[in-house]
Each structure stands twice: as structure tokens, then as C-alpha cells.
Amino acid sequence: MSRIYYLYFSPHRAYVRKLKNVLGFVPGNIKLYQMAFRHKSVATTIKDGVKNSNERLEFLGDAVLGSVIAELLFKLYPYKDEGFLTELRSKIVSRANLNQLSRKLGFNEFMEYDARMISYPNKQSSLLGDAFEAVIGAVYMDKGYRFTKEFLLTRIIKPHVDIHTLEITETNFKSRLIEWCQHLGKEVQFVQVENPPGESGKLFSVEVIVDGEVCGLGRDFNKKSAEKLAAEKACEYLKIFEAEEFSR
Amino acid sequence: MSRIYYLYFSPHRAYVRKLKNVLGFVPGNIKLYQMAFRHKSVATTIKDGVKNSNERLEFLGDAVLGSVIAELLFKLYPYKDEGFLTELRSKIVSRANLNQLSRKLGFNEFMEYDARMISYPNKQSSLLGDAFEAVIGAVYMDKGYRFTKEFLLTRIIKPHVDIHTLEITETNFKSRLIEWCQHLGKEVQFVQVENPPGESGKLFSVEVIVDGEVCGLGRDFNKKSAEKLAAEKACEYLKIFEAEEFSR
């Protein structure tokens, strides 16, 4: 009944139909979806400095997405350890991957943002991934966990995410970092530093130093892993992947 | 039927009754709960180097817990922004808080671990928090999302977690760090460093240096927040809270 109303009689019917084409189901509470696509640059303050932007829904959607993907991987890989599961999940929910999914699904057509405020590309590209999570939050609030899980698995993961390819794609932070530094003529060093006092001597601590500035710190039980962690943090700190994604 | 069997006839009936007393419901698949309480120090390899320890369930439980708490806070604080929600959630799911919850619920009575391998206290105290998450993972696998959410909210959060107190308790990382350093006669400095190139000039980067070693790096739109973030990272790096928790 409300489905018929929303599609044919509601004042939002054009929007509802467009959304249905993208999501594959008739949304219940339209306001949630409108909010999910609203960047803070065009949001208005609703109370005490809180805006009606998609940021709260993004917080919720991020958590629900994490949980759905955790279960998927837990069941899909019964003989892999939690390190593997954690790494694979972070590849699936990486900002780069979510941005791409958002674009594939056509979420960009729904985005509301102030182009003057988002002039530089990095920001604009995380905009879509943020909205992706916010939409998951909206679906969850609108339809519940079971529906959201079904929606994510059948409508998004299965047709659009090649888990096996992500699994074998090693994200090699160290080589990406070195390439990036070479490209920009920067000097990069991996320096083993002392552990904090009282700390087990078994741990290695490695700092990544780019042009004299400490950009990342990694600690692990072997030097190579510590370097990898430090490189990962440095890539994040220097926003190397966001820059790369744009240049692709 | 299976409830009666598990409680009165199963070979595990003593264990099941004990678990029921702690969890408040009759568990279905006992093996999941046994695994949730099994630390890797006593786990056996089941296949290709994967052990039957609680680490995989911890991965799953962590995600489900994050999602349940995200929804709780989303609904409890309709006029708070996502920064507030994120911070409050991390206080609720902090290792210190989960360790404490585990102890309150009596999970320590169920733990299986090799005391020789976990001789130092830090490790032992994260053991309980890890098991807490693993139990949530087990409940989820055993009973589904809705049940787990209900269980968490009515059996754990409502009676044992004072969200309002956590909300107003400011975790002041900077002062904790300074106290800790004074106590151990260490020199601590907060140093503003240059931003990476190409980065907005609006950001401040601050490093925490303890006895000459960089222990944390924070970046934010004002210097105070950057210092706070850097202090938080340094506290984590130096494991200040784990040490404190033990000394309480």
C-alpha cells in the first residue's frame, strides 16, 4: 500500500522511482535517504550546532557495513585467521573501493553538495564513499539488519565486488610509499627506533621519515612487519592513496 | 526440546548450566562458546596453521558489538554529531571497559589459557576483553543479530554500563601522559611539526616526544586538538592505560 503510494502518488514520487532503480527496492522513509546524500556543505543546522548532513548516518552505516562484511568473510574463509579477515575487510571497505562502488551504483546522481566548498578533488572523492556508508545507515534505519545484510550481499557485494581479486591483491604500502617519494623527489628512510621502556624486547619499532619528518610508526615482532605497518601509516598520513585514486 | 536436552541430558550439561547462569539464556551450539573462551596459548591447529582459538570469533564479535553500540548511541543522542558518537563508542568498547565487563559477568571462570605463556599482566588483562568480544561473536553465530542486540542491551549495557558517566568522563590523554612521564622521570615534549607537502595549511601537526623518541603524532584543525590526538596515540604506544588498569 505505502509502496504504491510512494511510487505513484507521493509528492516525492519521481525521487522515489529514481531511488528504486538504483537500490532495487522501494524505500520507506525518504528523508533518511535524502539525508544520506546530503554533504555537510549544504546541510542546515537542526539543533545546537548539529546539522542534517549525512555524517551521523555515515557513522551508523560504517558500523553495519563492517559487521555484515565481517560475517561474510568469517563464513567464506573458515580456515583463515583473523589477521587475514581484518586485512581483507579493510580492502573491501577502503575509501577507494567505496568511492568506486558509489559511482558504479550511480549514487553521484543523488549527491547534494556545495561545489564551491569542495573544490579540491581528494575531498570530492571521499564524498561518494562517505555517502555510500550513509546510505547503508539509511537502509538499516529504514528496513533493519536482515534486510540491509541481504541488500548488501545480493545487490552490492555479489555483482560489484570481486573478493577473490581483492584477496590476492597485496596492498604493498612500502613500495607505494617509495614510488610516491621518488616521483616527488622526496627522501624516505625506514629507521629502527628504540622501544618504549618496560616494553618486551621482542618488538621492533620502525619509523618512516620523509624529508626529515616522521610520518609513520610501526611495531611488530619482526622488522619487516614493523616496516610494513609504518609504511601503511605513512601512506595514510600523506594521503597517498587518495591522491592516486584521483589520478587514475 | 533441545533446551531441555542441553540442560539436563547432554554430556556438557554442567557447562551449559554454568553458561546459562552467566549469559541468561541456554546456548545452542556449545562449541562456539568453548571456542570463545579459548586463548590461542591453549589452542590446537585445526588446518593449515589456523588454530581453534577465539581470535576469529573476536574479529566477528568486535564488528557486531560496534554495530549494536553505534545504533544505540545513534538513537540515544539524536542531536549529537558523529564525532561525539565515535568518541563515546570507543569509551564503551575500550579494552579497559571490556576487560571489566568480562570480569563482572564472570567470564574469567570460563577462560582457558596457558598461564605459563601469559605471565605478564598486560597480556592477561586484554585476554578477558578479547574473550568478551569472542562471546559476542559466538552469540551472533548461535542466535543471530536481533538476539545478540537484545542480549547486549538488556543483559550487559543496561545493568553494567553507565553511558552517562562515560559521556561526561573526559579521557584526558594529555594529562595522563604527563603524569606518567613525571612518575617515571621522563621528559615529555609536544612539538609542532610541518605538515606534509600539498596539505592544507589549516591543519596542525603535533608530535609527542618522550625522552627523545617520537611516540605519537596528531593532526587537526587546531593545535589543542592535534596535541590531544598525539597524546592519545602516545598513550596507546606506551601502553599507559594497560599499565594503569593493572595497578588499580
Tab-separated table of C-alpha atoms in Angstrom:
chain	number	residue	atom	x	y	z
A	1	MET	CA	0.000	0.000	0.000
A	2	SER	CA	2.548	2.560	1.111
A	3	ARG	CA	4.732	1.128	-1.659
A	4	ILE	CA	2.083	2.094	-4.255
A	5	TYR	CA	1.631	5.483	-2.631
A	6	TYR	CA	5.335	6.232	-2.607
A	7	LEU	CA	5.818	5.190	-6.224
A	8	TYR	CA	2.766	6.821	-7.784
A	9	PHE	CA	1.116	9.402	-5.561
A	10	SER	CA	3.626	10.825	-3.142
A	11	PRO	CA	4.953	14.308	-3.897
A	12	HIS	CA	8.395	12.645	-3.916
A	13	ARG	CA	7.380	10.004	-6.483
A	14	ALA	CA	9.959	10.976	-9.089
A	15	TYR	CA	12.736	10.797	-6.491
A	16	VAL	CA	11.378	7.530	-5.095
A	17	ARG	CA	11.327	5.893	-8.520
A	18	LYS	CA	14.830	7.059	-9.280
A	19	LEU	CA	15.999	5.693	-5.935
A	20	LYS	CA	14.202	2.416	-6.519
A	21	ASN	CA	16.052	1.996	-9.807
A	22	VAL	CA	19.349	2.379	-8.039
A	23	LEU	CA	18.656	0.485	-4.822
A	24	GLY	CA	16.363	-2.210	-6.172
A	25	PHE	CA	13.693	-1.711	-3.534
A	26	VAL	CA	11.097	0.894	-2.656
A	27	PRO	CA	12.445	2.995	0.187
A	28	GLY	CA	10.175	3.608	3.165
A	29	ASN	CA	11.376	6.753	4.879
A	30	ILE	CA	12.560	9.046	2.074
A	31	LYS	CA	14.006	11.586	4.470
A	32	LEU	CA	16.670	9.128	5.593
A	33	TYR	CA	17.915	8.702	2.037
A	34	GLN	CA	17.828	12.403	1.332
A	35	MET	CA	19.935	12.906	4.416
A	36	ALA	CA	22.337	10.142	3.365
A	37	PHE	CA	23.149	12.047	0.178
A	38	ARG	CA	23.485	15.445	1.841
A	39	HIS	CA	27.052	16.590	2.367
A	40	LYS	CA	27.664	18.909	5.297
A	41	SER	CA	28.497	21.745	2.882
A	42	VAL	CA	24.785	22.115	2.094
A	43	ALA	CA	23.366	20.967	5.424
A	44	THR	CA	21.416	23.250	7.706
A	45	THR	CA	21.686	23.342	11.461
A	46	ILE	CA	18.806	21.500	13.087
A	47	LYS	CA	19.640	21.959	16.759
A	48	ASP	CA	22.544	23.023	18.971
A	49	GLY	CA	25.009	23.044	16.124
A	50	VAL	CA	24.021	19.606	14.803
A	51	LYS	CA	23.475	19.598	11.062
A	52	ASN	CA	21.165	17.489	8.940
A	53	SER	CA	24.121	16.192	6.946
A	54	ASN	CA	24.956	12.558	6.260
A	55	GLU	CA	27.678	12.305	8.900
A	56	ARG	CA	25.632	10.625	11.614
A	57	LEU	CA	24.221	8.104	9.137
A	58	GLU	CA	27.752	7.505	7.888
A	59	PHE	CA	28.818	6.595	11.441
A	60	LEU	CA	25.967	4.100	11.682
A	61	GLY	CA	26.390	2.698	8.173
A	62	ASP	CA	30.114	2.230	8.628
A	63	ALA	CA	29.403	0.014	11.661
A	64	VAL	CA	26.660	-2.014	9.981
A	65	LEU	CA	28.782	-2.483	6.866
A	66	GLY	CA	31.713	-3.638	8.999
A	67	SER	CA	29.530	-6.187	10.715
A	68	VAL	CA	27.992	-7.578	7.515
A	69	ILE	CA	31.388	-7.906	5.833
A	70	ALA	CA	32.880	-9.479	8.963
A	71	GLU	CA	30.235	-12.203	8.924
A	72	LEU	CA	30.585	-12.737	5.184
A	73	LEU	CA	34.345	-13.248	5.450
A	74	PHE	CA	34.066	-15.286	8.655
A	75	LYS	CA	31.864	-17.762	6.804
A	76	LEU	CA	33.588	-17.554	3.431
A	77	TYR	CA	37.030	-18.312	4.868
A	78	PRO	CA	36.609	-20.823	7.699
A	79	TYR	CA	40.322	-21.646	7.727
A	80	LYS	CA	41.813	-18.183	7.632
A	81	ASP	CA	42.978	-16.355	10.718
A	82	GLU	CA	41.681	-13.028	11.990
A	83	GLY	CA	44.660	-11.158	10.522
A	84	PHE	CA	43.637	-12.277	7.062
A	85	LEU	CA	39.978	-11.437	7.702
A	86	THR	CA	40.815	-7.976	9.048
A	87	GLU	CA	43.052	-7.158	6.108
A	88	LEU	CA	40.581	-8.373	3.510
A	89	ARG	CA	37.748	-6.459	5.137
A	90	SER	CA	39.736	-3.245	5.129
A	91	LYS	CA	40.375	-3.695	1.410
A	92	ILE	CA	36.633	-4.138	0.800
A	93	VAL	CA	35.599	-1.127	2.872
A	94	SER	CA	38.538	1.071	1.840
A	95	ARG	CA	37.576	4.596	0.869
A	96	ALA	CA	38.831	3.944	-2.668
A	97	ASN	CA	36.633	0.877	-3.031
A	98	LEU	CA	33.553	2.546	-1.555
A	99	ASN	CA	34.001	5.581	-3.783
A	100	GLN	CA	34.097	3.289	-6.775
A	101	LEU	CA	31.030	1.347	-5.625
A	102	SER	CA	29.153	4.592	-5.088
A	103	ARG	CA	29.942	5.640	-8.634
A	104	LYS	CA	29.036	2.248	-10.100
A	105	LEU	CA	25.681	2.343	-8.339
A	106	GLY	CA	25.038	5.874	-9.575
A	107	PHE	CA	24.954	7.493	-6.149
A	108	ASN	CA	26.724	10.527	-7.619
A	109	GLU	CA	23.432	11.491	-9.285
A	110	PHE	CA	21.825	11.914	-5.876
A	111	MET	CA	24.582	13.821	-4.102
A	112	GLU	CA	23.842	17.246	-2.724
A	113	TYR	CA	26.886	19.353	-2.015
A	114	ASP	CA	28.216	22.824	-2.449
A	115	ALA	CA	30.743	22.651	-5.280
A	116	ARG	CA	32.384	25.874	-4.114
A	117	MET	CA	33.262	24.301	-0.782
A	118	ILE	CA	34.603	21.093	-2.254
A	119	SER	CA	36.949	22.408	-4.827
A	120	TYR	CA	39.849	20.030	-4.406
A	121	PRO	CA	39.409	16.525	-5.753
A	122	ASN	CA	40.518	14.477	-2.737
A	123	LYS	CA	37.631	15.775	-0.770
A	124	GLN	CA	35.176	15.226	-3.524
A	125	SER	CA	36.201	11.669	-3.982
A	126	SER	CA	35.796	10.706	-0.333
A	127	LEU	CA	32.369	12.348	-0.585
A	128	LEU	CA	30.972	9.384	-2.521
A	129	GLY	CA	32.392	6.746	-0.206
A	130	ASP	CA	31.036	8.631	2.791
A	131	ALA	CA	27.616	8.749	1.140
A	132	PHE	CA	27.833	5.022	0.449
A	133	GLU	CA	28.171	4.336	4.162
A	134	ALA	CA	25.423	6.833	4.950
A	135	VAL	CA	23.078	5.036	2.546
A	136	ILE	CA	23.803	1.759	4.363
A	137	GLY	CA	22.907	3.571	7.581
A	138	ALA	CA	19.686	4.807	5.993
A	139	VAL	CA	18.742	1.339	4.748
A	140	TYR	CA	19.413	-0.031	8.221
A	141	MET	CA	17.214	2.566	9.936
A	142	ASP	CA	14.536	2.097	7.296
A	143	LYS	CA	14.479	-1.691	6.976
A	144	GLY	CA	16.547	-3.338	9.727
A	145	TYR	CA	19.622	-5.530	9.881
A	146	ARG	CA	18.462	-8.590	7.993
A	147	PHE	CA	17.237	-6.543	5.040
A	148	THR	CA	20.415	-4.455	4.958
A	149	LYS	CA	22.566	-7.576	5.008
A	150	GLU	CA	20.567	-9.126	2.153
A	151	PHE	CA	20.721	-5.855	0.214
A	152	LEU	CA	24.477	-5.532	0.676
A	153	LEU	CA	25.227	-9.117	-0.240
A	154	THR	CA	22.943	-9.617	-3.227
A	155	ARG	CA	22.757	-6.115	-4.657
A	156	ILE	CA	26.244	-4.806	-3.978
A	157	ILE	CA	28.891	-7.336	-2.976
A	158	LYS	CA	27.923	-10.186	-5.304
A	159	PRO	CA	27.596	-8.155	-8.530
A	160	HIS	CA	30.222	-5.482	-7.869
A	161	VAL	CA	32.941	-6.717	-5.517
A	162	ASP	CA	35.444	-9.324	-6.623
A	163	ILE	CA	36.551	-10.600	-3.243
A	164	HIS	CA	38.936	-13.133	-4.689
A	165	THR	CA	40.815	-10.474	-6.643
A	166	LEU	CA	40.982	-8.239	-3.577
A	167	GLU	CA	42.250	-11.219	-1.607
A	168	ILE	CA	45.230	-11.796	-3.837
A	169	THR	CA	45.965	-8.125	-4.440
A	170	GLU	CA	48.636	-7.393	-1.932
A	171	THR	CA	48.454	-3.795	-0.869
A	172	ASN	CA	52.131	-3.141	-0.755
A	173	PHE	CA	52.359	0.041	1.249
A	174	LYS	CA	56.116	0.100	1.357
A	175	SER	CA	56.607	0.057	-2.402
A	176	ARG	CA	53.779	2.540	-2.979
A	177	LEU	CA	55.344	4.904	-0.469
A	178	ILE	CA	58.784	4.599	-2.058
A	179	GLU	CA	57.365	5.150	-5.560
A	180	TRP	CA	55.445	8.183	-4.395
A	181	CYS	CA	58.536	9.689	-2.768
A	182	GLN	CA	60.667	9.031	-5.845
A	183	HIS	CA	58.015	10.598	-8.033
A	184	LEU	CA	58.006	13.777	-5.959
A	185	GLY	CA	61.762	13.835	-5.342
A	186	LYS	CA	61.471	13.206	-1.623
A	187	GLU	CA	63.849	11.305	0.575
A	188	VAL	CA	62.345	8.403	2.506
A	189	GLN	CA	64.011	6.432	5.289
A	190	PHE	CA	62.969	3.492	7.433
A	191	VAL	CA	64.624	3.852	10.799
A	192	GLN	CA	64.512	1.316	13.580
A	193	VAL	CA	63.974	3.119	16.870
A	194	GLU	CA	64.156	2.034	20.465
A	195	ASN	CA	61.157	0.542	22.139
A	196	PRO	CA	59.464	2.418	24.937
A	197	PRO	CA	60.819	1.427	28.335
A	198	GLY	CA	59.245	-1.579	30.015
A	199	GLU	CA	58.327	-2.979	26.621
A	200	SER	CA	59.110	-6.505	25.549
A	201	GLY	CA	62.448	-6.704	23.739
A	202	LYS	CA	60.777	-8.928	21.159
A	203	LEU	CA	59.095	-5.986	19.455
A	204	PHE	CA	60.637	-3.941	16.678
A	205	SER	CA	59.717	-0.285	16.249
A	206	VAL	CA	60.259	1.350	12.909
A	207	GLU	CA	59.700	4.969	11.914
A	208	VAL	CA	59.149	6.185	8.395
A	209	ILE	CA	60.843	9.519	7.852
A	210	VAL	CA	60.021	11.522	4.739
A	211	ASP	CA	62.166	14.588	4.146
A	212	GLY	CA	63.082	14.680	7.799
A	213	GLU	CA	59.543	14.389	9.136
A	214	VAL	CA	58.293	11.318	10.987
A	215	CYS	CA	55.209	10.211	9.029
A	216	GLY	CA	54.511	6.806	10.494
A	217	LEU	CA	55.473	4.409	13.233
A	218	GLY	CA	55.067	0.641	13.151
A	219	ARG	CA	55.685	-2.036	15.749
A	220	ASP	CA	55.655	-5.771	15.350
A	221	PHE	CA	57.500	-8.941	16.225
A	222	ASN	CA	59.672	-8.771	13.147
A	223	LYS	CA	61.320	-5.852	11.454
A	224	LYS	CA	59.666	-6.418	8.088
A	225	SER	CA	56.161	-6.335	9.536
A	226	ALA	CA	57.024	-3.267	11.576
A	227	GLU	CA	58.212	-1.546	8.395
A	228	LYS	CA	55.034	-2.564	6.596
A	229	LEU	CA	52.880	-1.118	9.372
A	230	ALA	CA	54.923	2.072	9.478
A	231	ALA	CA	54.619	2.397	5.687
A	232	GLU	CA	50.861	1.868	5.889
A	233	LYS	CA	50.557	4.631	8.468
A	234	ALA	CA	52.745	6.926	6.420
A	235	CYS	CA	50.597	6.282	3.316
A	236	GLU	CA	47.541	7.226	5.337
A	237	TYR	CA	49.222	10.267	6.862
A	238	LEU	CA	50.445	11.505	3.494
A	239	LYS	CA	47.109	10.616	1.864
A	240	ILE	CA	48.921	8.769	-0.900
A	241	PHE	CA	46.024	6.553	-1.890
A	242	GLU	CA	43.537	9.384	-2.096
A	243	ALA	CA	45.865	11.238	-4.432
A	244	GLU	CA	46.416	8.107	-6.520
A	245	GLU	CA	42.771	7.371	-6.823
A	246	PHE	CA	42.146	10.753	-8.331
A	247	SER	CA	44.973	10.473	-10.796
A	248	ARG	CA	43.746	7.121	-12.121
B	1	MET	CA	13.280	-29.694	23.423
B	2	SER	CA	16.972	-29.174	22.670
B	3	ARG	CA	16.928	-26.715	25.561
B	4	ILE	CA	15.857	-29.485	27.939
B	5	TYR	CA	18.400	-31.856	26.427
B	6	TYR	CA	21.254	-29.389	26.784
B	7	LEU	CA	20.392	-28.508	30.369
B	8	TYR	CA	19.695	-31.994	31.716
B	9	PHE	CA	20.924	-34.793	29.471
B	10	SER	CA	23.794	-33.561	27.343
B	11	PRO	CA	27.299	-34.649	28.378
B	12	HIS	CA	28.059	-30.925	28.622
B	13	ARG	CA	25.130	-30.239	30.950
B	14	ALA	CA	27.232	-28.893	33.813
B	15	TYR	CA	28.995	-26.482	31.464
B	16	VAL	CA	25.715	-25.496	29.831
B	17	ARG	CA	24.082	-24.693	33.173
B	18	LYS	CA	27.067	-22.664	34.278
B	19	LEU	CA	26.995	-20.755	30.995
B	20	LYS	CA	23.262	-20.210	31.275
B	21	ASN	CA	23.748	-18.644	34.696
B	22	VAL	CA	26.218	-16.182	33.254
B	23	LEU	CA	24.586	-15.424	29.905
B	24	GLY	CA	20.950	-15.653	30.922
B	25	PHE	CA	19.954	-17.961	28.064
B	26	VAL	CA	20.528	-21.548	27.081
B	27	PRO	CA	23.258	-21.642	24.463
B	28	GLY	CA	22.625	-23.673	21.350
B	29	ASN	CA	25.978	-24.568	19.872
B	30	ILE	CA	28.265	-25.161	22.868
B	31	LYS	CA	31.362	-25.457	20.717
B	32	LEU	CA	31.121	-21.811	19.750
B	33	TYR	CA	31.228	-20.719	23.386
B	34	GLN	CA	34.043	-23.090	24.240
B	35	MET	CA	35.991	-21.587	21.376
B	36	ALA	CA	35.171	-18.051	22.525
B	37	PHE	CA	36.879	-18.713	25.849
B	38	ARG	CA	39.921	-20.453	24.367
B	39	HIS	CA	43.027	-18.315	24.238
B	40	LYS	CA	45.488	-19.099	21.479
B	41	SER	CA	48.018	-20.287	24.078
B	42	VAL	CA	45.997	-23.491	24.537
B	43	ALA	CA	44.522	-23.769	21.047
B	44	THR	CA	45.352	-26.598	18.697
B	45	THR	CA	45.924	-26.276	14.980
B	46	ILE	CA	42.875	-27.353	13.025
B	47	LYS	CA	44.071	-26.809	9.458
B	48	ASP	CA	46.863	-25.052	7.578
B	49	GLY	CA	48.120	-23.248	10.633
B	50	VAL	CA	44.691	-21.988	11.713
B	51	LYS	CA	44.020	-22.590	15.375
B	52	ASN	CA	40.763	-23.221	17.179
B	53	SER	CA	41.345	-20.172	19.379
B	54	ASN	CA	38.925	-17.328	19.993
B	55	GLU	CA	40.589	-14.888	17.594
B	56	ARG	CA	38.271	-15.362	14.636
B	57	LEU	CA	35.209	-15.048	16.857
B	58	GLU	CA	36.755	-11.946	18.398
B	59	PHE	CA	37.003	-10.407	14.920
B	60	LEU	CA	33.321	-11.122	14.309
B	61	GLY	CA	32.163	-10.081	17.785
B	62	ASP	CA	34.078	-6.817	17.634
B	63	ALA	CA	32.169	-5.911	14.455
B	64	VAL	CA	28.751	-6.905	15.803
B	65	LEU	CA	29.386	-5.077	19.072
B	66	GLY	CA	30.449	-1.970	17.151
B	67	SER	CA	27.255	-2.063	15.151
B	68	VAL	CA	24.945	-2.562	18.132
B	69	ILE	CA	26.588	0.240	20.094
B	70	ALA	CA	26.534	2.511	17.036
B	71	GLU	CA	22.765	2.085	16.726
B	72	LEU	CA	22.223	2.527	20.454
B	73	LEU	CA	24.120	5.821	20.500
B	74	PHE	CA	22.617	6.980	17.194
B	75	LYS	CA	19.162	6.666	18.735
B	76	LEU	CA	20.076	7.765	22.259
B	77	TYR	CA	21.691	11.015	21.100
B	78	PRO	CA	19.705	12.334	18.131
B	79	TYR	CA	21.306	15.760	18.387
B	80	LYS	CA	24.942	14.818	18.769
B	81	ASP	CA	27.349	14.769	15.887
B	82	GLU	CA	29.313	11.769	14.664
B	83	GLY	CA	32.464	12.913	16.467
B	84	PHE	CA	30.663	12.644	19.777
B	85	LEU	CA	29.157	9.262	18.844
B	86	THR	CA	32.528	7.873	17.747
B	87	GLU	CA	34.264	9.020	20.910
B	88	LEU	CA	31.573	7.681	23.211
B	89	ARG	CA	31.535	4.362	21.426
B	90	SER	CA	35.274	3.958	21.762
B	91	LYS	CA	34.964	4.584	25.503
B	92	ILE	CA	32.289	1.868	25.749
B	93	VAL	CA	34.239	-0.687	23.723
B	94	SER	CA	37.668	0.244	25.113
B	95	ARG	CA	39.776	-2.722	26.150
B	96	ALA	CA	39.723	-1.489	29.761
B	97	ASN	CA	35.932	-1.369	29.783
B	98	LEU	CA	35.512	-4.746	28.094
B	99	ASN	CA	38.000	-6.351	30.483
B	100	GLN	CA	35.982	-5.009	33.369
B	101	LEU	CA	32.683	-6.202	31.865
B	102	SER	CA	34.154	-9.647	31.297
B	103	ARG	CA	35.154	-9.821	34.936
B	104	LYS	CA	31.777	-8.526	36.167
B	105	LEU	CA	29.991	-11.161	34.127
B	106	GLY	CA	32.286	-13.880	35.441
B	107	PHE	CA	33.804	-14.784	32.104
B	108	ASN	CA	37.149	-15.312	33.844
B	109	GLU	CA	35.759	-18.579	35.252
B	110	PHE	CA	35.423	-19.947	31.735
B	111	MET	CA	38.755	-18.863	30.296
B	112	GLU	CA	41.128	-21.479	29.014
B	113	TYR	CA	44.716	-20.336	28.679
B	114	ASP	CA	48.213	-21.430	29.421
B	115	ALA	CA	49.325	-19.473	32.470
B	116	ARG	CA	52.993	-20.073	31.622
B	117	MET	CA	52.590	-18.246	28.334
B	118	ILE	CA	50.714	-15.336	29.782
B	119	SER	CA	52.864	-14.452	32.681
B	120	TYR	CA	52.855	-10.699	32.417
B	121	PRO	CA	49.702	-8.892	33.471
B	122	ASN	CA	49.106	-6.651	30.451
B	123	LYS	CA	48.532	-9.614	28.260
B	124	GLN	CA	46.321	-11.312	30.763
B	125	SER	CA	44.100	-8.326	31.148
B	126	SER	CA	43.430	-7.923	27.422
B	127	LEU	CA	42.627	-11.631	27.452
B	128	LEU	CA	39.278	-11.008	29.117
B	129	GLY	CA	38.260	-8.170	26.820
B	130	ASP	CA	39.188	-10.258	23.805
B	131	ALA	CA	37.065	-13.108	25.150
B	132	PHE	CA	34.185	-10.688	25.702
B	133	GLU	CA	34.181	-9.846	22.001
B	134	ALA	CA	34.559	-13.514	21.080
B	135	VAL	CA	31.496	-14.368	23.192
B	136	ILE	CA	29.511	-11.728	21.299
B	137	GLY	CA	30.698	-13.393	18.089
B	138	ALA	CA	29.577	-16.770	19.432
B	139	VAL	CA	26.151	-15.445	20.438
B	140	TYR	CA	25.777	-13.933	16.977
B	141	MET	CA	26.667	-17.180	15.200
B	142	ASP	CA	24.442	-19.119	17.565
B	143	LYS	CA	21.391	-16.866	17.711
B	144	GLY	CA	21.566	-14.119	15.071
B	145	TYR	CA	21.705	-10.340	15.104
B	146	ARG	CA	18.425	-9.475	16.749
B	147	PHE	CA	19.032	-11.824	19.670
B	148	THR	CA	22.599	-10.584	20.135
B	149	LYS	CA	21.437	-6.976	20.135
B	150	GLU	CA	18.753	-7.746	22.718
B	151	PHE	CA	21.254	-9.700	24.815
B	152	LEU	CA	23.819	-6.906	24.706
B	153	LEU	CA	21.362	-4.166	25.510
B	154	THR	CA	19.310	-5.797	28.265
B	155	ARG	CA	21.849	-8.153	29.828
B	156	ILE	CA	25.052	-6.160	29.528
B	157	ILE	CA	24.739	-2.487	28.659
B	158	LYS	CA	21.697	-1.616	30.774
B	159	PRO	CA	22.837	-3.252	34.029
B	160	HIS	CA	26.593	-2.771	33.730
B	161	VAL	CA	27.460	0.228	31.576
B	162	ASP	CA	26.803	3.739	32.785
B	163	ILE	CA	26.766	5.536	29.463
B	164	HIS	CA	26.064	8.909	31.003
B	165	THR	CA	29.114	8.687	33.249
B	166	LEU	CA	31.283	7.600	30.330
B	167	GLU	CA	29.865	10.503	28.345
B	168	ILE	CA	30.971	13.106	30.851
B	169	THR	CA	34.247	11.420	31.736
B	170	GLU	CA	36.720	13.213	29.582
B	171	THR	CA	39.575	10.888	28.813
B	172	ASN	CA	42.317	13.401	29.223
B	173	PHE	CA	45.194	11.748	27.431
B	174	LYS	CA	47.473	14.732	27.690
B	175	SER	CA	47.393	14.971	31.475
B	176	ARG	CA	47.632	11.190	31.877
B	177	LEU	CA	50.688	11.144	29.645
B	178	ILE	CA	52.340	13.987	31.540
B	179	GLU	CA	51.628	12.348	34.919
B	180	TRP	CA	53.018	9.050	33.699
B	181	CYS	CA	56.203	10.713	32.452
B	182	GLN	CA	56.666	12.660	35.687
B	183	HIS	CA	56.157	9.497	37.674
B	184	LEU	CA	58.890	7.694	35.749
B	185	GLY	CA	61.189	10.707	35.492
B	186	LYS	CA	60.861	11.032	31.737
B	187	GLU	CA	60.948	14.185	29.690
B	188	VAL	CA	57.907	14.815	27.511
B	189	GLN	CA	57.571	17.451	24.791
B	190	PHE	CA	54.788	18.480	22.445
B	191	VAL	CA	56.361	19.749	19.258
B	192	GLN	CA	54.509	21.315	16.373
B	193	VAL	CA	55.916	19.970	13.124
B	194	GLU	CA	55.472	20.925	9.489
B	195	ASN	CA	52.628	19.471	7.509
B	196	PRO	CA	53.332	17.129	4.637
B	197	PRO	CA	53.608	18.984	1.348
B	198	GLY	CA	50.419	19.612	-0.577
B	199	GLU	CA	48.482	19.539	2.647
B	200	SER	CA	46.038	22.240	3.637
B	201	GLY	CA	47.704	24.922	5.723
B	202	LYS	CA	44.746	24.799	8.059
B	203	LEU	CA	45.959	21.599	9.710
B	204	PHE	CA	48.272	21.486	12.695
B	205	SER	CA	50.628	18.550	13.193
B	206	VAL	CA	51.972	17.861	16.653
B	207	GLU	CA	54.439	15.203	17.742
B	208	VAL	CA	54.778	13.876	21.257
B	209	ILE	CA	58.401	13.210	22.099
B	210	VAL	CA	59.233	11.206	25.199
B	211	ASP	CA	62.919	11.065	26.138
B	212	GLY	CA	63.851	11.899	22.574
B	213	GLU	CA	61.638	9.328	20.906
B	214	VAL	CA	58.591	10.242	18.836
B	215	CYS	CA	55.708	8.340	20.438
B	216	GLY	CA	52.705	9.881	18.760
B	217	LEU	CA	51.597	12.204	16.020
B	218	GLY	CA	48.321	14.136	15.886
B	219	ARG	CA	46.770	16.329	13.246
B	220	ASP	CA	43.731	18.525	13.475
B	221	PHE	CA	42.352	21.925	12.647
B	222	ASN	CA	43.506	23.421	15.897
B	223	LYS	CA	46.672	22.942	17.855
B	224	LYS	CA	44.937	21.792	21.031
B	225	SER	CA	43.056	19.000	19.285
B	226	ALA	CA	46.221	17.949	17.470
B	227	GLU	CA	48.019	17.733	20.817
B	228	LYS	CA	45.164	15.717	22.264
B	229	LEU	CA	45.293	13.256	19.378
B	230	ALA	CA	49.070	12.992	19.599
B	231	ALA	CA	48.818	12.382	23.363
B	232	GLU	CA	46.193	9.693	22.770
B	233	LYS	CA	48.450	7.914	20.289
B	234	ALA	CA	51.404	8.200	22.645
B	235	CYS	CA	49.320	6.706	25.498
B	236	GLU	CA	48.451	3.806	23.236
B	237	TYR	CA	52.020	3.392	22.014
B	238	LEU	CA	53.422	3.468	25.533
B	239	LYS	CA	50.568	1.260	26.780
B	240	ILE	CA	49.921	3.676	29.628
B	241	PHE	CA	46.325	2.642	30.203
B	242	GLU	CA	47.062	-1.064	30.271
B	243	ALA	CA	49.682	-0.453	32.928
B	244	GLU	CA	47.291	1.758	34.888
B	245	GLU	CA	44.467	-0.695	34.696
B	246	PHE	CA	46.633	-3.362	36.230
B	247	SER	CA	47.847	-1.130	39.020
B	248	ARG	CA	44.307	-0.230	40.069
